[in-house]
Tab-separated table of C-alpha atoms in Angstrom:
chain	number	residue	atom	x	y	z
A	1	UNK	CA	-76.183	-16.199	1.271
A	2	UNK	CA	-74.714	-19.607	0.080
A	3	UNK	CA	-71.045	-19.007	2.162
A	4	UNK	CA	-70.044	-19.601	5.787
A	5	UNK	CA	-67.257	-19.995	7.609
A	6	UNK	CA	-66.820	-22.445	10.356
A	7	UNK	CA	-63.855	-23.314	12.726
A	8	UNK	CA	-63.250	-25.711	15.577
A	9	UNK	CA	-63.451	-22.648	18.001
A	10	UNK	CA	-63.383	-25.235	21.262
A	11	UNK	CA	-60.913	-27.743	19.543
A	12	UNK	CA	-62.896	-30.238	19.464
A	13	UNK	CA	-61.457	-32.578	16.929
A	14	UNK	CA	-57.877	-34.185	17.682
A	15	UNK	CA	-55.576	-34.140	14.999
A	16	UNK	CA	-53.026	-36.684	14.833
A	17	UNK	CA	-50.627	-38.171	12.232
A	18	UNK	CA	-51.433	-41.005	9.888
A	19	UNK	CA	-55.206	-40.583	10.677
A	20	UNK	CA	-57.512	-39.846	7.926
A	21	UNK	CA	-60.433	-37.185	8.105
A	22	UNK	CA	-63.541	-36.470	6.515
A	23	UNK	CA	-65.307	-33.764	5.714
A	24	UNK	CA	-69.355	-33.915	4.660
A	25	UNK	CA	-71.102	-30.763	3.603
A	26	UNK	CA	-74.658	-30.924	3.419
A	27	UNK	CA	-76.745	-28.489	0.622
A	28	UNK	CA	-80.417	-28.278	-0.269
A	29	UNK	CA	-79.918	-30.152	-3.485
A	30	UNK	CA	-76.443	-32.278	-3.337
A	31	UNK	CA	-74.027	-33.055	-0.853
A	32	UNK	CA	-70.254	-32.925	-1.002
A	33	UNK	CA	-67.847	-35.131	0.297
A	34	UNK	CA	-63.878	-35.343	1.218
A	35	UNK	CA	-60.832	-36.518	3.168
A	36	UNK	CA	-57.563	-36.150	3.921
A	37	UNK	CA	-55.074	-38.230	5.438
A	38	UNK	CA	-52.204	-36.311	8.199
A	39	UNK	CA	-49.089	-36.837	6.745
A	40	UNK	CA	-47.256	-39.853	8.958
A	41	UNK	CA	-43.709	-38.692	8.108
A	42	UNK	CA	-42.019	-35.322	7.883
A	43	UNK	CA	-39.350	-33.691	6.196
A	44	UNK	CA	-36.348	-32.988	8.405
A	45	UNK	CA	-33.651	-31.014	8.883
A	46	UNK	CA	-30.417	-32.305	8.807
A	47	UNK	CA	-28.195	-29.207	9.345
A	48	UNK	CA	-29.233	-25.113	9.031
A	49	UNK	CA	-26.950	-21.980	8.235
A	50	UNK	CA	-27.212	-18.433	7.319
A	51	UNK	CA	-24.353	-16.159	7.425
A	52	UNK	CA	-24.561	-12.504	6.963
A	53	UNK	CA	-21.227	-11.350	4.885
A	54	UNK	CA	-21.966	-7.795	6.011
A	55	UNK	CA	-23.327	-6.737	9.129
A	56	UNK	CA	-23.399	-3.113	7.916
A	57	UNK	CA	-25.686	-3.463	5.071
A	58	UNK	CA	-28.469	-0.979	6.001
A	59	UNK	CA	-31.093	-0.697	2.886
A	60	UNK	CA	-32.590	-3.971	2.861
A	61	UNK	CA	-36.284	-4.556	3.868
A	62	UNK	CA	-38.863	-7.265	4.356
A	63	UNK	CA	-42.091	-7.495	4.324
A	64	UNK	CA	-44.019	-9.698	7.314
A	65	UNK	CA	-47.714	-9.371	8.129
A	66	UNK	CA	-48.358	-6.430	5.676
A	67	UNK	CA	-45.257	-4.460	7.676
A	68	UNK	CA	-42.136	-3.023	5.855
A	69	UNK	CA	-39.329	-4.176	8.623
A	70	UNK	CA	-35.491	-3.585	8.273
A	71	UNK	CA	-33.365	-6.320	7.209
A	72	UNK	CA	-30.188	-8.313	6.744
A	73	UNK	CA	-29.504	-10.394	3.544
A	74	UNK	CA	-27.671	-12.934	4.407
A	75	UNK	CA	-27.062	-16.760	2.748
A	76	UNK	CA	-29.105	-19.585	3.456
A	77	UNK	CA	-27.866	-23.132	3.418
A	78	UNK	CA	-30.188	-25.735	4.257
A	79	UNK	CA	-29.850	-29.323	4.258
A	80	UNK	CA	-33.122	-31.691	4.569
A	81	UNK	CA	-34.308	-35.042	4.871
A	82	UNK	CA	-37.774	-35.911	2.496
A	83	UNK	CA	-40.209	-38.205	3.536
A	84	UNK	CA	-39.784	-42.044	2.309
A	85	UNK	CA	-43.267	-41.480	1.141
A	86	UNK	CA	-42.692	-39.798	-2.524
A	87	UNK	CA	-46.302	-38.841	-2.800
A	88	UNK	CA	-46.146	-35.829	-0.057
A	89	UNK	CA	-44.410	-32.464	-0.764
A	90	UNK	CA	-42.204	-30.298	1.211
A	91	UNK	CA	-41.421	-26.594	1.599
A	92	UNK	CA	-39.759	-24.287	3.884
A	93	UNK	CA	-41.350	-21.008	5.751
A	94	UNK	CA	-39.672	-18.787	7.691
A	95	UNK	CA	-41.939	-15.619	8.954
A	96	UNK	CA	-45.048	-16.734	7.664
A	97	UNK	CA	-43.716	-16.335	4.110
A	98	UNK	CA	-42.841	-19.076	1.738
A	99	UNK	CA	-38.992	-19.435	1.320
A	100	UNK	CA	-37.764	-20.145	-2.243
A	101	UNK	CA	-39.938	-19.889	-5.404
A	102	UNK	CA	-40.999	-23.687	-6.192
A	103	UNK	CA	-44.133	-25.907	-5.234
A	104	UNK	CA	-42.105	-28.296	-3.613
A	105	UNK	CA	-38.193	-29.308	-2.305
A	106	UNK	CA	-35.939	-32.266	-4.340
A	107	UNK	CA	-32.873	-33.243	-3.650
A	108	UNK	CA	-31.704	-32.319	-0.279
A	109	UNK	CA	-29.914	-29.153	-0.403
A	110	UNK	CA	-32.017	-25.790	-0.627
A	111	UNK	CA	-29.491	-22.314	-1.059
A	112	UNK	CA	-30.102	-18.824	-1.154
A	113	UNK	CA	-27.719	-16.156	-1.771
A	114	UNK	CA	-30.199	-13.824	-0.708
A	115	UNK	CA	-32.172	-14.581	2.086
A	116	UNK	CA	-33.685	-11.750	4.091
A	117	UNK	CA	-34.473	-11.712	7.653
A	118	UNK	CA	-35.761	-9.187	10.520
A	119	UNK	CA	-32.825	-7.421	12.077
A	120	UNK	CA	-35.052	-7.265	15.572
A	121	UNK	CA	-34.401	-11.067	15.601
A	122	UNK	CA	-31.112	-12.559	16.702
A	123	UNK	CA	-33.301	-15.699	16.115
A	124	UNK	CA	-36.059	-16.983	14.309
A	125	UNK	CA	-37.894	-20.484	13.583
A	126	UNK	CA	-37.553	-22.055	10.054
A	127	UNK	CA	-39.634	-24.668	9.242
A	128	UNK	CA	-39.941	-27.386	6.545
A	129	UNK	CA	-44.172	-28.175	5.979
A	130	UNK	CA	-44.782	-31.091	4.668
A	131	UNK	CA	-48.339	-31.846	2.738
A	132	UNK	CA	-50.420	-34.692	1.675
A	133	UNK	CA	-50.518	-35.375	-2.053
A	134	UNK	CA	-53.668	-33.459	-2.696
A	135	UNK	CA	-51.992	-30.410	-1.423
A	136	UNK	CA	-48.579	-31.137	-3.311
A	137	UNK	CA	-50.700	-31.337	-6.822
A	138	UNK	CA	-52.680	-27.879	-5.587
A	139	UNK	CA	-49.189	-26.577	-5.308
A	140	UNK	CA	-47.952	-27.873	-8.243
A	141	UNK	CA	-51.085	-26.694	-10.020
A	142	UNK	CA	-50.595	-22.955	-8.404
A	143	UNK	CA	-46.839	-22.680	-9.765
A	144	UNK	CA	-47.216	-23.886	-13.386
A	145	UNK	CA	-51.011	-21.058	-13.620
A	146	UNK	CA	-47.934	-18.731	-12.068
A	147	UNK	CA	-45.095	-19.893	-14.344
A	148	UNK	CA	-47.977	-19.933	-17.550
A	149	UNK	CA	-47.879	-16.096	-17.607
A	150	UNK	CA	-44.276	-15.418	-18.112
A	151	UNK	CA	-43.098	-18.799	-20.176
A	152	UNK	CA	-43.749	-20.927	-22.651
A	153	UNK	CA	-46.432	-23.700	-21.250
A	154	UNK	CA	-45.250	-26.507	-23.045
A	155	UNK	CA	-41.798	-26.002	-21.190
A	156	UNK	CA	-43.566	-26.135	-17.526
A	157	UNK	CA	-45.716	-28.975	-18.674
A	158	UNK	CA	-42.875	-30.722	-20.139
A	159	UNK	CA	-40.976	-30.120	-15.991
A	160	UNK	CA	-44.854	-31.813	-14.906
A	161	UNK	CA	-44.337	-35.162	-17.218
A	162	UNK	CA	-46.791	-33.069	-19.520
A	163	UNK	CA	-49.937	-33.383	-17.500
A	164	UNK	CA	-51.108	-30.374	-16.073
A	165	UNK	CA	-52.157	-32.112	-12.365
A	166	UNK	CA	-55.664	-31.460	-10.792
A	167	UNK	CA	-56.282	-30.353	-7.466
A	168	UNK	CA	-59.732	-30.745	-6.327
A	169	UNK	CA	-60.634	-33.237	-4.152
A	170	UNK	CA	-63.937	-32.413	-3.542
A	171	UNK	CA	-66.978	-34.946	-4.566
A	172	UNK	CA	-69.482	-33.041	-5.649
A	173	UNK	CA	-67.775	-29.448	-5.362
A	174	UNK	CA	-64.530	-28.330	-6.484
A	175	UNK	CA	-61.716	-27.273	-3.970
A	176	UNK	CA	-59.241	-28.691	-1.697
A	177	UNK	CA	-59.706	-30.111	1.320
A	178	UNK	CA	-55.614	-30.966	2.670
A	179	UNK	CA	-53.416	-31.124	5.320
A	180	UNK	CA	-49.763	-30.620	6.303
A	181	UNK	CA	-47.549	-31.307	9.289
A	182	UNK	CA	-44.294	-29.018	10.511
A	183	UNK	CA	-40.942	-29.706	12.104
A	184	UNK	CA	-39.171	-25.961	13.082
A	185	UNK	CA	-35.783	-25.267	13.691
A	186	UNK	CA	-33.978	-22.469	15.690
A	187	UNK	CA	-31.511	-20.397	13.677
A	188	UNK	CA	-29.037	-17.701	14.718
A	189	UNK	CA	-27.400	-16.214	11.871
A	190	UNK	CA	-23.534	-15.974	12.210
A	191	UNK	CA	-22.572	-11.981	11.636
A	192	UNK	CA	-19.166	-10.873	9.935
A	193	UNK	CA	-17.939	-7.431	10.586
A	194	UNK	CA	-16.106	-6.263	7.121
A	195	UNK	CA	-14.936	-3.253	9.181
A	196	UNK	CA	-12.594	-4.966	11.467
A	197	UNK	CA	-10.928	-6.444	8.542
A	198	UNK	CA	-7.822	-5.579	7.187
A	199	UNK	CA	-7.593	-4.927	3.599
């Protein structure tokens, strides 16, 4: 009786970068307040590549929207600009699914050995999201509670600085209210045919 879900059906609200929002929630006996502020800056890409080292590889599979889909494995080399502001986070996405296994992107070189990908697409959009710093330390939060159950904590915590970040954002509640901005990129994997090789 206490939950609803509301959306800006008739896009009302204009969402640009830089600008900060708020967002008031009125209840019989408190109120509960919060904002977020679009990212200004984005991650970029300076250069994508994924070749697939064998075009006859026929028992991989991926998973997109709840579907089991053939796929090639191929390797993944991605090089990336961060923002100038440290405070936001970056992460790539390719497919709706998260690509790599960490809250956030350092350095400026992500690589996968084994990157899968829809054979039905000679091409597909990658994209690098980037994310205020309330959703960074949600993110951050999320990995070490997923890290927690298979490690020792005080090795995570000691990766954190040894403070295990909070997340909520909320006055008066707890939760997240964030937001994020995305630059895509085309890619179209480059295919070699071991058959036509000689030994």
């Amino acid at each position: 009786n206490d939950s609803a879900m509301y959306m800006d059906a008739d896009t009302l609200l204009r969402v640009e970068k830089g600008k900060t929002y708020s967002l008031r929630i009125d209840l019989a006996d408190k109120t509960l307040h919060a904002k977020t502020t679009i990212p200004n800056e984005s991650g970029t890409f300076t250069s994508v590549k994924c070749v697939v080292p064998d075009i006859h590889n026929h028992s991989a599979s991926l998973y997109i929207n709840d579907s089991l889909v053939d796929a090639y494995i191929g390797t993944l080399n991605v090089n990336y600009k961060l923002p100038e502001n440290k405070e936001y986070g970056c992460y790539l996405v390719a497919f709706g699914n998260e690509v790599g296994y960490t809250a956030y992107l350092n350095g400026g070189i992500y690589m996968d050995n084994y990157f899968f990908f829809p054979k039905s697409l000679p091409s597909f959009p990658i994209n690098i999201v980037t994310v205020d710093p309330y959703l960074k330390k949600f993110r951050i939060t999320n990995s070490i509670n997923y890290m927690s159950g298979a490690s020792d904590i005080s090795i995570i915590l000691f990766s954190y600085g040894g403070v295990r970040p909070a997340f909520s954002n909320i006055q008066n509640g707890i939760g997240l209210f964030g937001s994020f901005i995305t630059e895509s990129k085309m890619l179209s994997p480059v295919f070699i045919d071991n058959s036509t090789q000689n030994p």
